[in-house]
XYZ file of C-alpha atoms in Angstrom:
671
model
C 20.030 -0.731 -43.479
C 21.780 -3.226 -41.179
C 20.666 -1.307 -38.090
C 17.210 -0.296 -39.350
C 15.338 -3.179 -37.681
C 17.270 -2.840 -34.364
C 16.578 0.915 -34.477
C 12.837 0.322 -34.846
C 12.855 -2.271 -32.066
C 14.888 0.001 -29.752
C 12.395 2.832 -30.247
C 9.521 0.447 -29.574
C 11.201 -0.858 -26.409
C 11.893 2.656 -25.095
C 8.244 3.584 -25.546
C 7.063 0.408 -23.797
C 9.550 0.718 -20.923
C 8.742 4.385 -20.299
C 5.010 3.655 -20.355
C 5.197 0.716 -17.964
C 7.863 2.430 -15.854
C 5.548 5.378 -15.240
C 2.734 3.008 -14.220
C 5.090 1.122 -11.885
C 7.168 3.863 -10.270
C 4.924 6.914 -10.372
C 1.347 5.623 -10.399
C 1.825 2.423 -8.352
C -0.434 0.680 -10.864
C 1.560 -1.819 -12.971
C 0.017 -3.614 -15.939
C 2.788 -6.201 -16.367
C 4.840 -8.276 -13.943
C 8.252 -7.034 -12.743
C 9.938 -9.923 -14.526
C 8.415 -8.934 -17.890
C 9.421 -5.291 -17.349
C 12.996 -6.290 -16.453
C 13.236 -8.501 -19.543
C 12.202 -5.572 -21.773
C 14.927 -3.438 -20.178
C 17.499 -6.194 -20.657
C 16.585 -6.550 -24.345
C 17.029 -2.807 -24.878
C 20.352 -2.803 -23.035
C 21.650 -5.660 -25.194
C 20.563 -3.826 -28.372
C 22.373 -0.661 -27.263
C 25.509 -2.613 -26.434
C 25.459 -4.345 -29.816
C 24.690 -1.110 -31.699
C 26.213 1.789 -29.663
C 24.826 4.357 -32.109
C 21.313 3.484 -30.877
C 22.057 4.556 -27.285
C 20.467 7.868 -26.280
C 21.003 10.104 -23.245
C 17.375 9.717 -22.149
C 17.201 5.953 -22.679
C 15.494 4.051 -19.829
C 18.706 2.027 -19.508
C 20.466 5.196 -18.308
C 17.757 6.310 -15.876
C 17.112 4.966 -12.384
C 13.568 4.318 -11.158
C 10.863 6.960 -11.293
C 10.687 10.703 -10.959
C 10.028 12.658 -7.785
C 6.360 13.617 -7.634
C 5.135 17.071 -6.590
C 3.082 15.661 -3.707
C 6.041 15.973 -1.320
C 9.072 18.236 -1.022
C 12.106 17.273 -3.113
C 15.207 15.766 -1.512
C 18.497 15.797 -3.421
C 20.570 12.738 -2.562
C 24.226 13.503 -1.829
C 25.016 9.861 -2.571
C 23.182 8.533 -5.623
C 20.616 5.864 -4.853
C 21.357 3.718 -7.881
C 19.871 0.432 -8.978
C 21.526 -2.939 -9.552
C 22.163 -4.730 -12.815
C 19.599 -7.493 -13.278
C 20.600 -10.952 -14.479
C 18.273 -13.794 -15.413
C 20.508 -16.872 -15.751
C 23.277 -18.684 -13.916
C 25.573 -18.042 -16.896
C 25.126 -14.304 -16.374
C 26.119 -14.650 -12.710
C 29.221 -16.608 -13.726
C 30.053 -13.886 -16.268
C 29.630 -11.301 -13.482
C 32.119 -13.250 -11.353
C 34.605 -13.358 -14.233
C 34.385 -9.573 -14.661
C 34.956 -9.081 -10.937
C 37.963 -11.449 -10.877
C 39.552 -9.656 -13.830
C 39.975 -6.675 -11.470
C 39.927 -8.285 -8.007
C 41.576 -11.733 -8.047
C 40.202 -13.038 -4.729
C 36.745 -11.625 -3.985
C 34.282 -12.755 -1.314
C 30.551 -12.373 -1.921
C 27.563 -11.593 0.287
C 24.222 -13.013 -0.875
C 21.016 -11.358 0.351
C 17.314 -11.718 -0.530
C 16.073 -8.918 -2.786
C 12.963 -7.507 -1.118
C 10.350 -6.179 -3.537
C 9.436 -2.862 -1.970
C 10.147 0.858 -2.121
C 13.738 2.009 -1.642
C 14.202 4.802 0.905
C 16.970 6.807 2.555
C 17.006 7.427 6.333
C 19.197 10.210 7.767
C 20.364 10.556 11.397
C 22.180 13.431 13.106
C 23.708 12.709 16.534
C 21.718 9.485 16.563
C 18.310 11.123 15.928
C 16.185 10.391 12.843
C 15.783 13.717 11.027
C 14.696 12.902 7.466
C 13.532 10.090 5.229
C 13.086 10.147 1.475
C 12.248 7.928 -1.481
C 14.783 7.000 -4.160
C 12.997 8.847 -6.970
C 15.300 8.901 -9.990
C 18.343 8.169 -7.841
C 19.338 11.838 -7.584
C 16.088 13.490 -6.428
C 13.462 11.812 -4.260
C 10.461 12.761 -2.129
C 10.495 13.782 1.532
C 8.263 11.238 3.289
C 9.676 11.704 6.795
C 6.352 11.880 8.629
C 5.042 8.745 6.950
C 8.260 6.858 7.684
C 7.934 7.773 11.358
C 4.837 5.569 11.504
C 6.894 2.442 10.700
C 7.665 0.725 13.984
C 11.012 -0.803 12.994
C 12.549 2.490 11.909
C 14.450 3.599 15.035
C 13.761 7.208 15.989
C 16.979 7.189 18.053
C 20.010 4.988 17.529
C 21.285 2.830 20.367
C 24.756 4.382 19.943
C 24.647 7.907 18.485
C 26.872 8.766 15.527
C 27.545 12.326 14.281
C 25.886 11.512 10.957
C 24.493 8.402 9.326
C 22.524 7.835 6.129
C 21.257 4.329 5.441
C 19.273 2.796 2.637
C 16.449 0.358 3.182
C 13.485 -1.251 1.506
C 10.011 -0.432 2.804
C 7.638 -3.312 2.191
C 4.183 -4.509 3.084
C 4.174 -7.909 4.844
C 2.224 -10.585 3.023
C -0.427 -10.841 5.759
C -0.964 -7.062 5.774
C -1.244 -7.085 1.977
C -3.864 -9.817 2.014
C -5.884 -7.954 4.669
C -5.658 -4.705 2.700
C -6.769 -6.361 -0.543
C -9.673 -8.045 1.270
C -10.759 -4.669 2.649
C -10.409 -2.987 -0.758
C -12.489 -5.722 -2.365
C -15.108 -5.384 0.371
C -15.316 -1.660 -0.358
C -15.171 -2.465 -4.087
C -12.083 -0.329 -4.595
C -9.428 -1.269 -7.129
C -7.095 -3.476 -5.061
C -3.319 -3.087 -5.243
C -1.818 -5.619 -7.642
C 1.140 -6.632 -5.468
C 2.796 -5.784 -2.121
C 5.406 -3.512 -3.737
C 2.799 -1.176 -5.179
C 0.771 -1.374 -1.979
C 3.860 -0.260 -0.034
C 4.604 2.557 -2.482
C 1.006 3.780 -2.495
C 0.831 3.625 1.303
C 4.091 5.500 1.830
C 2.959 8.307 -0.497
C -0.249 9.027 1.403
C -0.787 12.669 2.341
C -2.183 11.547 5.699
C 0.414 9.709 7.866
C -2.416 8.024 9.774
C -3.384 6.137 6.619
C 0.229 5.046 6.213
C 0.289 3.924 9.849
C -2.788 1.771 9.328
C -1.152 -0.085 6.431
C 1.343 -1.848 8.780
C 4.431 -1.248 6.640
C 7.834 -2.603 7.618
C 11.451 -2.165 6.536
C 14.751 -3.967 6.037
C 17.884 -1.804 5.970
C 20.624 -3.112 3.667
C 23.231 -0.418 3.058
C 25.174 2.489 4.566
C 25.141 5.490 2.236
C 27.144 7.901 4.413
C 28.669 7.568 7.893
C 30.694 9.650 10.329
C 32.319 8.251 13.462
C 32.811 4.654 12.270
C 34.561 3.095 9.253
C 33.365 -0.466 8.556
C 35.624 -2.265 6.066
C 33.118 -4.681 4.568
C 29.443 -5.154 3.842
C 28.844 -7.842 6.466
C 30.646 -5.679 9.047
C 28.390 -2.728 8.134
C 25.237 -4.854 8.499
C 26.434 -6.078 11.897
C 26.952 -2.446 12.910
C 23.472 -1.478 11.690
C 21.964 -4.292 13.770
C 23.823 -3.040 16.856
C 22.465 0.471 16.214
C 18.889 -0.831 16.285
C 18.018 -1.396 12.615
C 16.266 -4.448 11.200
C 18.644 -5.527 8.453
C 18.333 -7.940 5.504
C 16.666 -11.176 6.663
C 19.796 -13.139 5.754
C 23.277 -12.207 4.561
C 25.829 -14.967 4.132
C 29.448 -14.788 2.941
C 30.846 -17.029 0.159
C 34.349 -17.328 -1.295
C 33.299 -18.502 -4.766
C 30.473 -17.904 -7.229
C 29.351 -21.554 -7.190
C 28.465 -21.396 -3.485
C 26.889 -17.966 -3.994
C 24.688 -19.376 -6.786
C 23.681 -22.265 -4.521
C 22.521 -19.707 -1.916
C 20.555 -17.775 -4.573
C 18.815 -21.052 -5.466
C 18.141 -21.848 -1.789
C 16.533 -18.447 -1.212
C 14.402 -18.913 -4.333
C 13.191 -22.326 -3.207
C 12.163 -20.879 0.162
C 10.555 -17.638 -0.993
C 7.197 -18.545 0.493
C 8.740 -18.776 4.002
C 9.628 -15.060 4.064
C 7.185 -12.547 5.562
C 7.908 -10.185 2.667
C 7.662 -10.566 -1.099
C 10.984 -11.372 -2.817
C 11.686 -10.822 -6.503
C 15.288 -11.995 -6.514
C 18.586 -12.311 -4.661
C 21.579 -9.970 -4.703
C 25.234 -11.007 -4.993
C 27.624 -8.290 -3.695
C 31.384 -8.053 -3.342
C 31.950 -7.911 0.422
C 35.101 -5.747 0.711
C 34.569 -1.980 0.432
C 38.114 -1.414 -0.825
C 37.537 -3.964 -3.584
C 34.291 -2.197 -4.479
C 36.244 1.023 -4.994
C 38.603 -0.812 -7.332
C 35.688 -2.167 -9.354
C 33.843 1.178 -9.594
C 30.488 1.740 -11.291
C 28.801 2.623 -14.558
C 26.509 5.660 -14.784
C 23.651 3.495 -13.531
C 24.990 0.317 -11.889
C 27.781 -0.573 -9.474
C 30.142 -3.129 -11.057
C 30.461 -4.977 -7.730
C 26.898 -6.316 -7.518
C 24.312 -8.214 -9.544
C 20.646 -8.942 -8.851
C 19.350 -12.324 -9.983
C 15.620 -12.012 -10.764
C 13.433 -15.037 -10.136
C 11.015 -15.842 -12.955
C 7.369 -15.903 -11.824
C 6.164 -19.463 -11.259
C 3.340 -20.324 -13.642
C 1.332 -23.525 -13.946
C -1.424 -24.765 -16.214
C -4.776 -26.119 -15.090
C -8.172 -26.965 -16.499
C -10.918 -24.369 -15.967
C -13.851 -26.263 -14.438
C -16.364 -23.453 -13.983
C -16.769 -19.712 -13.483
C -18.661 -18.691 -10.359
C -20.384 -15.327 -10.100
C -20.082 -13.740 -6.665
C -22.183 -10.791 -5.550
C -20.340 -8.067 -3.650
C -21.632 -5.860 -0.849
C -22.566 -3.112 -3.317
C -23.993 -5.513 -5.889
C -20.943 -5.966 -8.135
C -21.029 -9.294 -9.999
C -17.495 -10.660 -9.904
C -16.528 -13.762 -11.922
C -14.172 -16.247 -10.244
C -12.326 -19.015 -12.094
C -12.537 -22.441 -10.461
C -9.876 -24.823 -11.764
C -8.219 -28.150 -10.964
C -6.080 -27.489 -7.839
C -2.384 -26.764 -8.456
C 0.583 -26.143 -6.130
C 1.851 -22.643 -6.787
C 4.431 -20.541 -4.907
C 4.174 -22.634 -1.771
C 0.393 -23.152 -1.522
C -2.408 -25.067 -3.225
C -4.747 -22.834 -5.228
C -7.937 -23.602 -7.143
C -9.574 -20.193 -7.589
C -8.681 -16.835 -9.148
C -10.705 -13.669 -9.700
C -11.438 -12.843 -13.375
C -12.410 -9.198 -12.625
C -15.053 -8.442 -15.275
C -16.356 -9.208 -18.764
C -13.708 -7.051 -20.451
C -10.956 -9.145 -18.835
C -12.616 -12.404 -19.922
C -13.033 -11.107 -23.486
C -9.417 -9.934 -23.653
C -8.113 -13.357 -22.560
C -10.786 -15.261 -24.568
C -11.541 -17.497 -21.570
C -14.039 -20.347 -21.821
C -15.100 -23.257 -19.594
C -12.924 -26.336 -20.213
C -9.920 -24.325 -21.458
C -6.424 -25.029 -20.168
C -5.497 -21.777 -18.432
C -2.142 -20.509 -17.168
C -2.147 -19.318 -13.562
C 0.432 -17.482 -11.475
C 0.490 -15.566 -8.222
C 0.678 -11.802 -8.590
C 3.427 -10.732 -6.223
C 3.673 -14.391 -5.175
C 0.412 -13.946 -3.210
C -2.792 -13.380 -5.196
C -3.627 -16.055 -7.812
C -4.340 -14.618 -11.259
C -5.122 -16.014 -14.685
C -2.405 -15.077 -17.183
C -4.198 -16.380 -20.236
C -5.416 -19.442 -22.114
C -2.811 -22.011 -23.145
C -5.215 -24.266 -25.020
C -8.887 -23.867 -25.866
C -11.268 -26.784 -25.380
C -12.731 -28.236 -28.586
C -16.159 -26.700 -27.900
C -14.863 -23.638 -26.044
C -16.850 -20.413 -26.146
C -15.898 -17.156 -24.456
C -17.771 -17.033 -21.161
C -20.448 -14.352 -20.835
C -21.441 -13.117 -17.373
C -25.205 -13.592 -16.935
C -27.176 -10.362 -16.837
C -29.233 -11.667 -13.905
C -28.062 -11.671 -10.303
C -27.331 -15.267 -9.208
C -28.519 -14.469 -5.679
C -31.883 -12.735 -6.192
C -32.545 -13.294 -9.907
C -33.120 -9.647 -10.728
C -31.601 -7.986 -13.775
C -28.107 -6.554 -13.326
C -27.076 -3.192 -14.762
C -23.883 -1.646 -16.091
C -23.135 2.067 -15.912
C -21.270 3.931 -18.634
C -18.202 4.610 -16.477
C -17.733 1.035 -15.176
C -16.780 -2.331 -16.620
C -18.642 -4.178 -13.874
C -22.238 -5.417 -13.810
C -24.195 -4.630 -10.645
C -27.315 -5.991 -9.004
C -29.295 -2.894 -7.981
C -31.763 -4.781 -5.775
C -31.074 -3.407 -2.269
C -32.854 -6.425 -0.772
C -30.580 -8.898 -2.543
C -29.684 -11.627 0.019
C -26.018 -11.836 -1.032
C -25.522 -8.095 -0.622
C -27.381 -8.064 2.649
C -25.229 -10.788 4.225
C -22.002 -9.042 3.259
C -23.395 -5.686 4.347
C -24.260 -7.034 7.810
C -20.835 -8.698 8.140
C -19.224 -5.378 7.252
C -21.548 -3.439 9.570
C -20.562 -5.611 12.543
C -16.835 -5.812 11.695
C -14.099 -4.603 14.047
C -13.385 -1.316 12.246
C -17.098 -0.577 11.863
C -19.582 -1.109 14.734
C -17.359 -3.778 16.332
C -20.165 -6.135 17.384
C -18.272 -9.003 18.992
C -19.626 -12.463 18.175
C -21.543 -11.384 15.079
C -19.460 -13.068 12.386
C -20.492 -14.590 9.078
C -22.037 -17.755 10.561
C -24.285 -15.911 13.029
C -25.219 -13.235 10.498
C -26.263 -15.945 8.038
C -28.205 -17.701 10.794
C -30.101 -14.501 11.720
C -30.970 -13.913 8.059
C -32.091 -17.511 7.442
C -34.335 -17.407 10.524
C -35.938 -14.192 9.293
C -34.876 -12.257 12.394
C -33.244 -9.481 10.367
C -33.513 -8.110 6.846
C -31.456 -4.917 7.292
C -28.549 -3.928 9.574
C -30.945 -1.701 11.552
C -32.941 -4.807 12.514
C -29.989 -5.896 14.686
C -31.021 -3.292 17.258
C -34.512 -4.769 17.564
C -33.228 -8.256 18.420
C -33.944 -9.806 21.819
C -31.870 -12.467 23.552
C -34.789 -14.934 23.651
C -35.188 -14.667 19.839
C -31.524 -15.449 19.279
C -31.079 -18.169 21.933
C -33.234 -20.697 20.060
C -30.995 -20.674 16.975
C -28.599 -23.527 16.221
C -25.137 -23.284 17.826
C -26.276 -20.371 19.973
C -27.573 -20.974 23.508
C -28.709 -18.537 26.173
C -25.274 -17.264 27.251
C -24.078 -16.609 23.674
C -27.364 -14.853 22.888
C -27.029 -12.561 25.920
C -23.432 -11.744 24.930
C -24.359 -10.836 21.359
C -27.273 -8.644 22.442
C -24.945 -6.902 24.928
C -22.386 -6.319 22.142
C -25.108 -4.884 19.898
C -26.260 -2.596 22.695
C -22.694 -1.467 23.387
C -22.193 -0.545 19.723
C -24.885 2.161 20.020
C -22.381 4.424 21.793
C -19.671 4.186 19.107
C -18.213 7.354 17.644
C -19.891 8.724 14.527
C -16.921 7.757 12.308
C -17.475 4.054 13.008
C -21.156 4.355 12.158
C -20.408 6.105 8.864
C -17.906 3.398 7.927
C -20.442 0.710 8.905
C -23.000 2.154 6.483
C -20.822 0.892 3.635
C -20.710 4.019 1.495
C -18.876 3.099 -1.669
C -15.178 4.026 -1.538
C -15.367 5.462 1.998
C -12.885 3.755 4.306
C -12.274 3.891 8.029
C -10.116 7.036 8.005
C -12.297 9.002 5.572
C -15.335 8.106 7.701
C -13.597 9.555 10.761
C -12.747 12.707 8.826
C -16.387 13.145 7.805
C -17.513 12.851 11.410
C -14.878 15.284 12.643
C -15.582 17.839 9.910
C -19.392 17.935 10.182
C -20.010 16.824 13.769
C -23.288 14.922 13.252
C -25.051 12.737 10.719
C -27.592 15.403 9.734
C -24.867 17.852 8.701
C -23.225 15.117 6.624
C -26.519 14.161 4.934
C -27.120 17.805 3.971
C -23.505 18.587 2.961
C -22.745 19.691 -0.583
C -20.024 18.134 -2.726
C -17.798 21.217 -2.476
C -17.867 21.119 1.336
C -16.896 17.444 1.421
C -14.199 17.942 -1.224
C -12.516 20.523 0.993
C -11.593 17.856 3.577
C -7.963 16.694 3.383
C -7.988 13.156 2.001
C -11.138 13.621 -0.091
C -11.506 14.178 -3.804
C -14.446 14.761 -6.116
C -15.200 11.055 -6.634
C -15.429 10.270 -2.903
C -17.465 13.420 -2.270
C -19.904 12.418 -5.020
C -20.193 8.950 -3.487
C -21.173 10.396 -0.088
C -23.733 12.788 -1.549
C -25.231 10.068 -3.773
C -25.567 7.668 -0.813
C -27.500 10.132 1.341
C -29.595 11.300 -1.601
C -31.337 7.912 -1.664
C -34.572 8.025 0.295
C -34.166 4.414 1.404
C -30.829 5.206 3.041
C -32.274 8.237 4.815
C -35.127 6.099 6.187
C -32.559 3.593 7.399
C -30.671 6.371 9.243
C -33.900 7.360 11.005
C -34.418 3.770 12.155
C -30.915 3.688 13.627
C -31.687 6.963 15.393
C -34.919 5.532 16.813
C -32.995 2.606 18.293
C -30.582 4.988 20.031
C -27.496 4.636 17.850
C -25.153 7.598 18.391
C -25.302 10.122 15.554
C -22.890 12.709 17.002
C -19.116 12.955 16.681
C -17.564 12.528 20.097
C -15.006 15.076 18.957
C -17.497 17.467 17.379
C -16.614 21.180 17.601
C -17.646 22.497 20.997
C -16.604 26.083 20.175
C -15.228 28.110 17.283
C -12.106 29.282 19.136
C -9.833 27.965 16.386
C -12.197 28.869 13.542
C -10.275 29.813 10.405
C -6.966 28.451 11.750
C -4.949 25.648 10.204
C -2.546 23.540 12.279
C 0.142 21.089 11.180
C 1.413 18.490 13.662
C 4.944 17.090 13.591
C 7.107 15.033 15.936
C 6.230 13.285 19.220
C 4.455 15.381 21.857
C 5.362 14.914 25.551
C 1.933 13.802 26.807
C -0.583 14.077 23.967
C -1.003 11.508 21.239
C -1.123 12.919 17.741
C -4.780 11.976 17.208
C -5.715 13.457 20.616
C -4.197 16.818 19.657
C -5.914 16.612 16.277
C -9.311 15.982 17.873
C -8.780 18.917 20.255
C -8.100 21.233 17.312
C -11.127 20.000 15.394
C -13.333 20.220 18.484
C -12.465 23.920 18.704
C -13.360 24.554 15.059
C -9.824 24.431 13.633
C -8.429 22.510 10.688
C -5.548 20.019 10.659
C -3.433 19.739 7.532
C -0.794 17.145 6.670
C 1.563 19.621 4.967
C 3.015 23.043 5.753
C 2.168 25.937 3.404
C 1.782 29.697 3.499
C -1.811 29.108 4.632
C -0.639 27.266 7.776
C -1.154 29.272 10.977
C 0.655 27.087 13.509
C 2.996 24.103 13.483
C 2.639 22.092 16.690
C 6.056 20.475 17.057
C 7.280 17.772 19.415
C 10.422 15.707 19.775
C 12.033 14.383 16.578
C 10.202 16.968 14.466
C 11.394 16.602 10.885
C 11.165 18.403 7.578
C 7.861 20.109 8.408
C 9.668 22.097 11.094
C 12.300 23.181 8.582
C 9.652 24.236 6.085
C 7.762 26.153 8.781
C 10.923 28.116 9.589
C 11.527 28.808 5.902
C 7.967 30.119 5.438
C 7.890 32.048 8.697
C 5.038 29.948 10.116
C 4.709 30.171 13.896
C 5.961 27.078 15.734
C 4.425 26.115 19.078
C 5.113 23.341 21.584
C 2.647 21.283 23.620
C 2.730 23.676 26.598
C 1.862 26.616 24.348
C -0.837 24.566 22.635
C -2.472 23.698 25.962
C -2.322 27.346 26.948
C -4.156 28.260 23.739
C -6.837 25.647 24.463
C -7.328 27.082 27.926
C -7.938 30.624 26.683
C -11.459 31.924 26.815
C -11.456 34.190 23.763
C -11.475 33.211 20.113
C -8.097 33.110 18.411
C -8.488 34.832 15.057
C -5.027 36.138 14.309
C -1.909 34.326 13.220
C 0.196 35.457 16.175
C -1.097 35.189 19.720
C 0.237 37.423 22.464
C 1.256 35.532 25.597
C-alpha cells in the first residue's frame, strides 16, 4: 500500500507527459509552457528514482523527444542525439558539480545559452553538405535536407574540407521573423504558432522548401557528433574549429573553473535574455574536456557531463481595465485584454489577446480582476489566468453585435469565434484594403494604413476595386497628401495592374490562402476564370493544398458579390492571367522533382518553366516521379531517385527537353 499513491501519480504523469509531448514534438501545437512540461517530467523522474519498481521501459523519462513522422524519409543516427538533464534550482547545479568532481577532481565548465528551437544533424562529406535530419527520438529522425538548404547560415561547403563531419545544431526562428509570421497568420485568421520553437519546427517540416525559405529560419551549431581529419580535445576548441569551418556557433560560450562562476554566467544570460535575437529557455553547463566526458559517461538518456538549467517563465499580475473587441479582415471578433502596464521579459506590455469566448469562460475572466500575464515564448503576451476576482466581477461576454458596424455577429458550428458577416463593415474594409495593397499582395507603395483610412473617410473608396478608379486630383486635396504624393500613389496603383496572378489572388484575402498557395493556384490554373470554375477535387490535387483550403477557395468564388468584384477589377485592366501559365502541353502528365543548385537557373525559374509546359512539380521523389532535375549539392532526393530507378537529368538536358518541338509523353526520352 505504501507505493499505491505514487503508482497512481506515476501513471497519471506518464499519461500527461505523453499527451503533451505528442502535441509539442509531433504536432508543433503545445498546450502548456515548456517549463510546466519539464516540471512534470522531473516529478516523474523523482518518483521513479524513489520507487524503482515504478520505472517502465516505455516511460517518458527513458525516451528522447518525439517520433519520426512519415512525412519525410527516416534517418538513423549513428551517434544518438540525446537530450540533457534539466535542473531548476542552483542547488541542483551544485549537486551536478559534486557528482562531476566525484569522478573528475578538477573539471572546467563551458556555459552556453540554450536556444529553444529544433535540434538537427548536418552531415558533410569532403566538405560538402550532403544530408540534414531532425533529432526525432534520438535514434531515428526525419530527412529534411532540402528544407535545411534554404537556411542561409548553413554552409553548403566548408571553408576547409574534412573527409567526414557530422554536427548538431539548433534551428530557430528569430524573434522578429516570429512576430511577422504571427501578424500574417492573424491577418489571414489562421491559428498562429504559440512560440518560436513550434514555428521553427512547423516551418522545417513543410513539404514545400519554398515555404520554409520564406520563414527566415536560422541556426546555431553547438556540437560535433562525428569527425574525421581533426581531433579537437575540448568543447571550446571544437566550437572554435566549427567557426573556422564557416558555421555560426552558440552566441556565447565561456569557460569557468568552478561551479560558482558558471552559475553566475547562467544568471547573467537569464537577465539578458531579451537581448538575444533568438528565444532562450535556459543555459547549459558542460564539462569542457572530451577525455573527462568519457570518464563521466552517460545514462541511457542523458550525458553525465552536462546539465541544462531551465529558466522559469516570468509572470506578473495586473489589473484588467477593459476588454476591447477588434474586428478582423474576415469579420472575426477578437477580444483583447487591456490592463495596467507592466514590465515583462524586457518590454512594457499592456495588452494581450483573449482569443474567444471559450477562452474567457475557461479562465473566468471579468473586468476589474487581477490577472496573471506572461509572454509566450518570451515574445507574445498572454493571460495565464485570474489571480483575484474583483468584488463585483462577472465573466465577460463578447457582444453579439459588431462594434464597428453594429450588425449582428454570427457563430458557425465548427468555430469558437463570432464573426461579423456584413461585407461592408468599415473595420473589415480598412484591413482588407491594407492587406490588398501590402508588399506580398498588390504591392502598392505609399498606400499604408493612414492613407487607406484617409481614402475611406473621404468617401473616395468603399471596396479595393475602387482604388483603380482614383484620380490624382481627388487624392491631392486630402490631408498630409499633396500633388506629388498623389501622383506617386496613382502611379503605384497603375503599376500594380500588371502584377502576376498569384499576387492578385493573395490580395483578394481568401481565408487561409497565403502567398505561396496563391502562387500555386495561379500556376496550376493559369487564369482567374479557371480558378473560379475549379472544383474542390482539382484544387486538392495541388501540392500544398488540402480539403479545407480547397473548400475555402471554392466558397469564396461561389459568392456572387466576389464574382462581381472580380469583373470590376477586370474592367479596370488588372491582370487576370498567370505570367507563367502553360503555353503548351509538352510536359503534360509528367512529374518533376528539383534538387540541388542549378548552374544558371534559379529553382523557381525551372519550376515555372515546367508548369508553363503543362508539367507538375513535386517536392518529394516517388515511383510516380518521371524526372529528377539535379544540380550541385543534390541531397537525399538524388539517392532516392537512384533507388527507385527514376531518371536523373541535369540542367543541360532539361534545357534540351524544353527546346524540343514534340510532346514528351514517355518516361525515358531518346537523345
